[in-house]
Every structure is written in C-alpha cells, then in structure tokens.
Amino acid sequence: MYKSLVLKINRLYSEKVPATGIGLFRLLFGLVTLQEVFFLLYFNHLIFDPIPFLDVEFPMIPFFLWLWAATAFCLTVGYRCQASSIANYLFWLVFVNFTPMQRDFDGGFDLFMTGANFFLIFMPLDRAFAIDGLRRKLRNPFVHYSNYGPETVSALAYHLPVIVCLGFLYFDSAIHKMFAEHWRNGLGAWLPSSMPYYISALDMSWLLNIELLQKAIGYTIIVFQFSFLFLYSRRRFRWLYFLLGLSLHLGITLSFNIYPFGMGMLIFYALVMPFGWYRRIGAWLRAKQAVLTVFYDQQCPLCNRTVLTLNHFDVLRRVDFKPAQIFAADYPALSHLGQQQLMTDLYAVDGQGRVYAGVDTYSQILVAMGYSALIGWMMRLPLLYGWICKRYRAIADSRQRLACDASCAPPAADAAESSFYQRIFEAEHAIPARSFVHKISKVLLVLILFQLNSSIHYGLLYRLHIDTRQSPLNSMSNALLMMSHTFLGITPHALYLHDHFEGYDHILAITYLDTDGNERWLPFVDQQGRLLAPNWGRVHSMWANIAVTPNIDELRLKKFIMKVTAFWGIKAGLSLENTQFIIKMKKTRAPFTWEKDLRNNNLSGSWQVIGSARWTGKEIKISLPMDIDAI
C-alpha cells in the first residue's frame, strides 16, 4: 500500500499543470471568507454580546473583524499571499474556537474552511489572478511580459487539498448516512428540503413531488460520496465527478438556507475541474487577435510598469503593447508622427486604423479589455475628462527616461521572496524529489490516520452504540480528535440525519404587538415558518439546530429567545420595555418515507400562541409551558 501511495505521489508531483485553478480557488475562497466576515459584522451583537446591544462584553470584536476583512481581501486579490493566507488561517482558528461562534453559532462549514485554509498556506497562490504575480514582474520593469511563459504548478498542489478536504469528508459523511433511515430510503435530500426552517425562498415543490427523481438524487449522493475519493482523479471519470459535484452543491446553495456551506464546497471544484478544460476555456475566452495595439516608450520606467500593470489585468488578451521605438514604423496610421512626438504620449491604433493618444488611449484600453469598459466610458465624461487630462499631462511631461533594457533588472530579484510552495516544490528551493515524495506520503498517511480515527470513533462505534469509555485507547482517540478537529477541520460530517429530524414535529416563531396593539411578525421567522434572509447560515443553525430541536432544552430556548428579541427588536426600532413579544408554535411533520406535497403542507397550517416575553431593563421574563414537546 505504501509503495503504491509513493508512486502515485511521485507521478502527481512530477506532473505540471496550469496554475489557473489554484488562482481561481484562492480568489473564490477569499470571497466566501469576506462575505462571512461581513455577515459576522452585521450580526455582531447577536453572536458576540451576552445580551445584544444591552450588554456588550467584547467591544473590540468589530475591530478584529475589520482586520479579518482586510486580510480576506488581500487573499482574494492575491496580495502578499503567503502572509495573508497564514493570517486568515489564524483568524478562522481564533473566531471558531474561542468565541460564541464555536458553541452557539456554528456555521456548518467553519471547520471545513479552517482545513481548506491550512492547505492554502502551502499552495502556489501567486501564480494566477494575483497582485503578487504583478509585483514580481514590476521588479524587472524592462522585461516585456511576452518573456514570461504560462504559469504551471505541480498537480499535487491540486490533489492534496481535494483528497483531504473533499474526499475524506465525503466518505465520512456517507458512512453516517448508512445509519439514517431516510437516507437509506433515498430521501436524504428530500426531507430537509421539505422542512420550513431549512429551505430557501426558492419554491422547489415541483421537484420534491417527483418521488423517483428525489430517490435518484438521494442514492446518487451516497454513491458519489462513497466513490469520490477513489475515482475522481482518474481522467476518464474526472469530468463526471466535476459535473455531479458542481450540480449537487449548487442545489444545496439554491434550495437550502445554508448557502455559505454550499458555496464553501463549490469553490473546491475549481481544483476538481479537468486541467484540459482550463486550457480550452482559456483559448475560447482569449481574443484570437488583439483589438487594440498600444505603443509605449521602452526607455521610460514608468511606461514599462504601466504596460506590465495593464497587461496583468487584461485577462482576455485583447490589447497588445509594443515598444514604439521598434514597431511604430510598421503601422502606416502612425506615419505622420515623428519619433520625438511618439515619445511624448501613449499612442494606440485600433482595428479600423483609428489613432488614440494620451488619456484617450487609456480610455480605449479599458474599453477594449471588456469587463472594465464602464470605467473607460466614464473617463470620457466632460468634467472628469478635463481633470484627468491635466493630471496625465503633469505626469507624462515630468517622467524620466533611461537608456536601459533588461540588463537593468536588479540581480536575483525573483529570489527575494520564496513561499512554502516554492521551498517544497520548486527545483531551486525544494528538497530532493525522492526525499520529498516519501515525506509527503508519510504526511498523507498521518492525515488518513486522523480521518480514520474520526470516522471509526463517530461513524461506526458511536452509531453502533459500542461503549469505548473504559478502553485505554479512548483517551488517545479523543486527543487525536481534538487536534485534528481544531487545526485541520477533520470532524464528523453527520448533518441532517435521523437523530436530527426524528420527532422534529413543531417549529416556533416570534411576533410582537405594535403601539396600536396590532400583531406583527419579527423579521426572523415568517408566517410560513421560513427563516427570513439574512437570518441564514450560522443564525439559522443557532435557531433550527440548537434552540428548536426535537427535544427542546428550555434553558437554551430561553437564551436564544432573549437574544433574538433583543437584537431584532432594537434593529426594528422597538422600545423593548414597551413591547410584548408573543411566542408561537406550529406543527410540522418529518417522515422518513416519501409523501407528496410535504413541503407545502409544512409551510401551511395554523400557529398557536404558547408563550410570551417581556423586557424590564436588561432582564427578560419569558413565559413558556412546562413541556413544549407535549403540546
């Protein structure tokens, strides 16, 4: 087994593939992190305050969240990738493990994102769609961009995070699903899609009412998860697993209100996409011929840096930049311009032979690039155009020119910074290949051990009701679980199973009486029983998985009624002390066999008043029946 693992690792290590997927993965990971940080900022008082707005225990939380947002933005654009990936990982660790997020507001994907971020630290993040790639070129401004070949990376940088973060997760999840009756009946996707607390605003009733389709989806998920780890990397199957995984997680994102989990899983498919598809899509998107040719002074350091910068963002390659001293004579449209005049401005010629100069050239470049066309058009607005022309003229007339070429580049400029990926994978930095392959194989074996420990402990022994508390191995297993859970995000993936939905036959909502005595719904749970946006993700988890469960814990329920009424009451501009909140309950059903129109039946139905809540200063009095489950 070990020998075959070493051979597989060695083959992937030696295979060079496009860096596009890594860059796209980094960009998407940063965006998902950024939206989650903004979510935390919006719900800051609900999540982190003991009593929202009334008792602020952590006043510095918003400051650190804005620092996290800045870090996530740097990661998204690829600025100082190594440092920003490490800082982002630390933010995930601290907020997930040392704040109320850990116990009460689990987003369902926090540990997954922590584990993914761990691998990000060792990936070649600066090779595509990254500001760092531009920074590297700007160190040698007199080297034309055409001298840089397409960026490639080791295929191992794609496969390792996919194997651990997706493959292990899927296999563990499939083990747990085998113990759930509704999953064995093929209804694993159907049941949560029929429960009011878990659905999005998108009405999927027409799909849920096709029994054979729902069972086909349920069984497909199980087969997909069991087989992914073993078959996804094979060339003949990779396209199939890419399309299936993309479809399944897109379905989660659209149909459930746990969209962060769906998006977090979706971004990994930037690493699963077949490598050949990146090449073909790139060839299809990029222009076969430049629509605009720009001429610049090759002896001007500022001009060279400007060209490198504009070319970096011209991802569709629609603009060609050429030194005026060499190529201007080949274009008849520029024949009326002397050499001296060509050096005073940035000139461009389009496909129809029209000539542009100065600010008009920059405007035309932005339009030609396509996605930045709006900025190019805005530059032509009368008042703005006049101001830009003045600024451009001041800079263009004062720039320096040097009799210089590529020999002016500072020696060994590219070696100034080396990432973890370079030190491990690149020839000039890396340890000998044979030694590296054996080391990475041993690391992977350790990760397999961590995952097996979690899957056997929770997926088999716990599910089979085997008591291991007296075993001497139990303490060691728990220690391994704690370490792998905290730092690598390896955790039981037992979501929406039978022990979650069995007996889930009621849901709660909160209304209030306004100053005129009219009953209104708090902007939290609506009349149908759906959790309203933006109360999705980790706020949904707080209410639907912790506060309201098949067996309600009164202390927890009252705690979250307190938090929700304080947060949304103040957000809605209510005077808490002068407002009476009403707690309502509605019956629902969660059967493990298929029923037609279950979603609509659960959304309809009548509510009954079961309690009330009133605030006095910082204290709330909540009246609830002794046993809600018995109502």
mmCIF file with all atom_site columns, N, CA and C in Angstrom, residues 398-419:
data_model
loop_
_atom_site.group_PDB
_atom_site.id
_atom_site.type_symbol
_atom_site.label_atom_id
_atom_site.label_alt_id
_atom_site.label_comp_id
_atom_site.label_asym_id
_atom_site.label_entity_id
_atom_site.label_seq_id
_atom_site.pdbx_PDB_ins_code
_atom_site.Cartn_x
_atom_site.Cartn_y
_atom_site.Cartn_z
_atom_site.occupancy
_atom_site.B_iso_or_equiv
_atom_site.pdbx_formal_charge
_atom_site.auth_seq_id
_atom_site.auth_comp_id
_atom_site.auth_asym_id
_atom_site.auth_atom_id
_atom_site.pdbx_PDB_model_num
ATOM 1  N N  . SER A 1 398 ? 6.736  65.069 -16.880 1.00 0.00 ? 398 SER A N  1
ATOM 2  C CA . SER A 1 398 ? 7.799  65.080 -15.869 1.00 0.00 ? 398 SER A CA 1
ATOM 3  C C  . SER A 1 398 ? 8.453  63.717 -15.669 1.00 0.00 ? 398 SER A C  1
ATOM 4  N N  . ARG A 1 399 ? 8.031  62.718 -16.437 1.00 0.00 ? 399 ARG A N  1
ATOM 5  C CA . ARG A 1 399 ? 8.588  61.376 -16.256 1.00 0.00 ? 399 ARG A CA 1
ATOM 6  C C  . ARG A 1 399 ? 10.037 61.316 -16.716 1.00 0.00 ? 399 ARG A C  1
ATOM 7  N N  . GLN A 1 400 ? 10.775 60.376 -16.144 1.00 0.00 ? 400 GLN A N  1
ATOM 8  C CA . GLN A 1 400 ? 12.175 60.182 -16.501 1.00 0.00 ? 400 GLN A CA 1
ATOM 9  C C  . GLN A 1 400 ? 12.304 59.121 -17.586 1.00 0.00 ? 400 GLN A C  1
ATOM 10 N N  . ARG A 1 401 ? 13.343 59.252 -18.391 1.00 0.00 ? 401 ARG A N  1
ATOM 11 C CA . ARG A 1 401 ? 13.669 58.247 -19.403 1.00 0.00 ? 401 ARG A CA 1
ATOM 12 C C  . ARG A 1 401 ? 15.087 57.767 -19.166 1.00 0.00 ? 401 ARG A C  1
ATOM 13 N N  . LEU A 1 402 ? 15.296 56.462 -19.404 1.00 0.00 ? 402 LEU A N  1
ATOM 14 C CA . LEU A 1 402 ? 16.614 55.874 -19.187 1.00 0.00 ? 402 LEU A CA 1
ATOM 15 C C  . LEU A 1 402 ? 17.036 55.115 -20.432 1.00 0.00 ? 402 LEU A C  1
ATOM 16 N N  . ALA A 1 403 ? 18.305 55.171 -20.727 1.00 0.00 ? 403 ALA A N  1
ATOM 17 C CA . ALA A 1 403 ? 18.843 54.332 -21.801 1.00 0.00 ? 403 ALA A CA 1
ATOM 18 C C  . ALA A 1 403 ? 19.105 52.961 -21.191 1.00 0.00 ? 403 ALA A C  1
ATOM 19 N N  . CYS A 1 404 ? 18.056 52.163 -21.103 1.00 0.00 ? 404 CYS A N  1
ATOM 20 C CA . CYS A 1 404 ? 18.126 50.941 -20.324 1.00 0.00 ? 404 CYS A CA 1
ATOM 21 C C  . CYS A 1 404 ? 17.369 49.820 -21.018 1.00 0.00 ? 404 CYS A C  1
ATOM 22 N N  . ASP A 1 405 ? 17.706 48.598 -20.668 1.00 0.00 ? 405 ASP A N  1
ATOM 23 C CA . ASP A 1 405 ? 16.995 47.433 -21.187 1.00 0.00 ? 405 ASP A CA 1
ATOM 24 C C  . ASP A 1 405 ? 16.908 46.392 -20.077 1.00 0.00 ? 405 ASP A C  1
ATOM 25 N N  . ALA A 1 406 ? 16.721 45.133 -20.461 1.00 0.00 ? 406 ALA A N  1
ATOM 26 C CA . ALA A 1 406 ? 16.546 44.085 -19.455 1.00 0.00 ? 406 ALA A CA 1
ATOM 27 C C  . ALA A 1 406 ? 17.747 43.932 -18.539 1.00 0.00 ? 406 ALA A C  1
ATOM 28 N N  . SER A 1 407 ? 18.914 44.391 -18.988 1.00 0.00 ? 407 SER A N  1
ATOM 29 C CA . SER A 1 407 ? 20.115 44.272 -18.158 1.00 0.00 ? 407 SER A CA 1
ATOM 30 C C  . SER A 1 407 ? 20.041 45.154 -16.925 1.00 0.00 ? 407 SER A C  1
ATOM 31 N N  . CYS A 1 408 ? 19.101 46.113 -16.897 1.00 0.00 ? 408 CYS A N  1
ATOM 32 C CA . CYS A 1 408 ? 18.950 46.991 -15.739 1.00 0.00 ? 408 CYS A CA 1
ATOM 33 C C  . CYS A 1 408 ? 18.273 46.292 -14.572 1.00 0.00 ? 408 CYS A C  1
ATOM 34 N N  . ALA A 1 409 ? 17.709 45.116 -14.810 1.00 0.00 ? 409 ALA A N  1
ATOM 35 C CA . ALA A 1 409 ? 16.980 44.443 -13.743 1.00 0.00 ? 409 ALA A CA 1
ATOM 36 C C  . ALA A 1 409 ? 17.912 44.126 -12.591 1.00 0.00 ? 409 ALA A C  1
ATOM 37 N N  . PRO A 1 410 ? 17.487 44.350 -11.358 1.00 0.00 ? 410 PRO A N  1
ATOM 38 C CA . PRO A 1 410 ? 18.323 44.021 -10.216 1.00 0.00 ? 410 PRO A CA 1
ATOM 39 C C  . PRO A 1 410 ? 18.589 42.523 -10.151 1.00 0.00 ? 410 PRO A C  1
ATOM 40 N N  . PRO A 1 411 ? 19.802 42.105 -9.827  1.00 0.00 ? 411 PRO A N  1
ATOM 41 C CA . PRO A 1 411 ? 20.126 40.682 -9.829  1.00 0.00 ? 411 PRO A CA 1
ATOM 42 C C  . PRO A 1 411 ? 19.314 39.928 -8.776  1.00 0.00 ? 411 PRO A C  1
ATOM 43 N N  . ALA A 1 412 ? 18.869 38.738 -9.169  1.00 0.00 ? 412 ALA A N  1
ATOM 44 C CA . ALA A 1 412 ? 18.171 37.816 -8.262  1.00 0.00 ? 412 ALA A CA 1
ATOM 45 C C  . ALA A 1 412 ? 16.962 38.455 -7.609  1.00 0.00 ? 412 ALA A C  1
ATOM 46 N N  . ALA A 1 413 ? 16.244 39.309 -8.347  1.00 0.00 ? 413 ALA A N  1
ATOM 47 C CA . ALA A 1 413 ? 15.082 39.981 -7.758  1.00 0.00 ? 413 ALA A CA 1
ATOM 48 C C  . ALA A 1 413 ? 13.987 38.990 -7.413  1.00 0.00 ? 413 ALA A C  1
ATOM 49 N N  . ASP A 1 414 ? 13.796 37.959 -8.243  1.00 0.00 ? 414 ASP A N  1
ATOM 50 C CA . ASP A 1 414 ? 12.732 36.999 -8.008  1.00 0.00 ? 414 ASP A CA 1
ATOM 51 C C  . ASP A 1 414 ? 12.990 36.146 -6.779  1.00 0.00 ? 414 ASP A C  1
ATOM 52 N N  . ALA A 1 415 ? 14.259 36.074 -6.361  1.00 0.00 ? 415 ALA A N  1
ATOM 53 C CA . ALA A 1 415 ? 14.589 35.247 -5.219  1.00 0.00 ? 415 ALA A CA 1
ATOM 54 C C  . ALA A 1 415 ? 14.389 35.967 -3.896  1.00 0.00 ? 415 ALA A C  1
ATOM 55 N N  . ALA A 1 416 ? 13.920 37.212 -3.968  1.00 0.00 ? 416 ALA A N  1
ATOM 56 C CA . ALA A 1 416 ? 13.766 37.994 -2.748  1.00 0.00 ? 416 ALA A CA 1
ATOM 57 C C  . ALA A 1 416 ? 12.741 37.363 -1.807  1.00 0.00 ? 416 ALA A C  1
ATOM 58 N N  . GLU A 1 417 ? 11.710 36.751 -2.351  1.00 0.00 ? 417 GLU A N  1
ATOM 59 C CA . GLU A 1 417 ? 10.691 36.107 -1.552  1.00 0.00 ? 417 GLU A CA 1
ATOM 60 C C  . GLU A 1 417 ? 10.480 34.691 -2.063  1.00 0.00 ? 417 GLU A C  1
ATOM 61 N N  . SER A 1 418 ? 10.333 33.758 -1.151  1.00 0.00 ? 418 SER A N  1
ATOM 62 C CA . SER A 1 418 ? 10.022 32.387 -1.550  1.00 0.00 ? 418 SER A CA 1
ATOM 63 C C  . SER A 1 418 ? 8.938  31.853 -0.629  1.00 0.00 ? 418 SER A C  1
ATOM 64 N N  . SER A 1 419 ? 7.896  31.310 -1.216  1.00 0.00 ? 419 SER A N  1
ATOM 65 C CA . SER A 1 419 ? 6.767  30.804 -0.450  1.00 0.00 ? 419 SER A CA 1
ATOM 66 C C  . SER A 1 419 ? 7.043  29.387 0.022   1.00 0.00 ? 419 SER A C  1
#
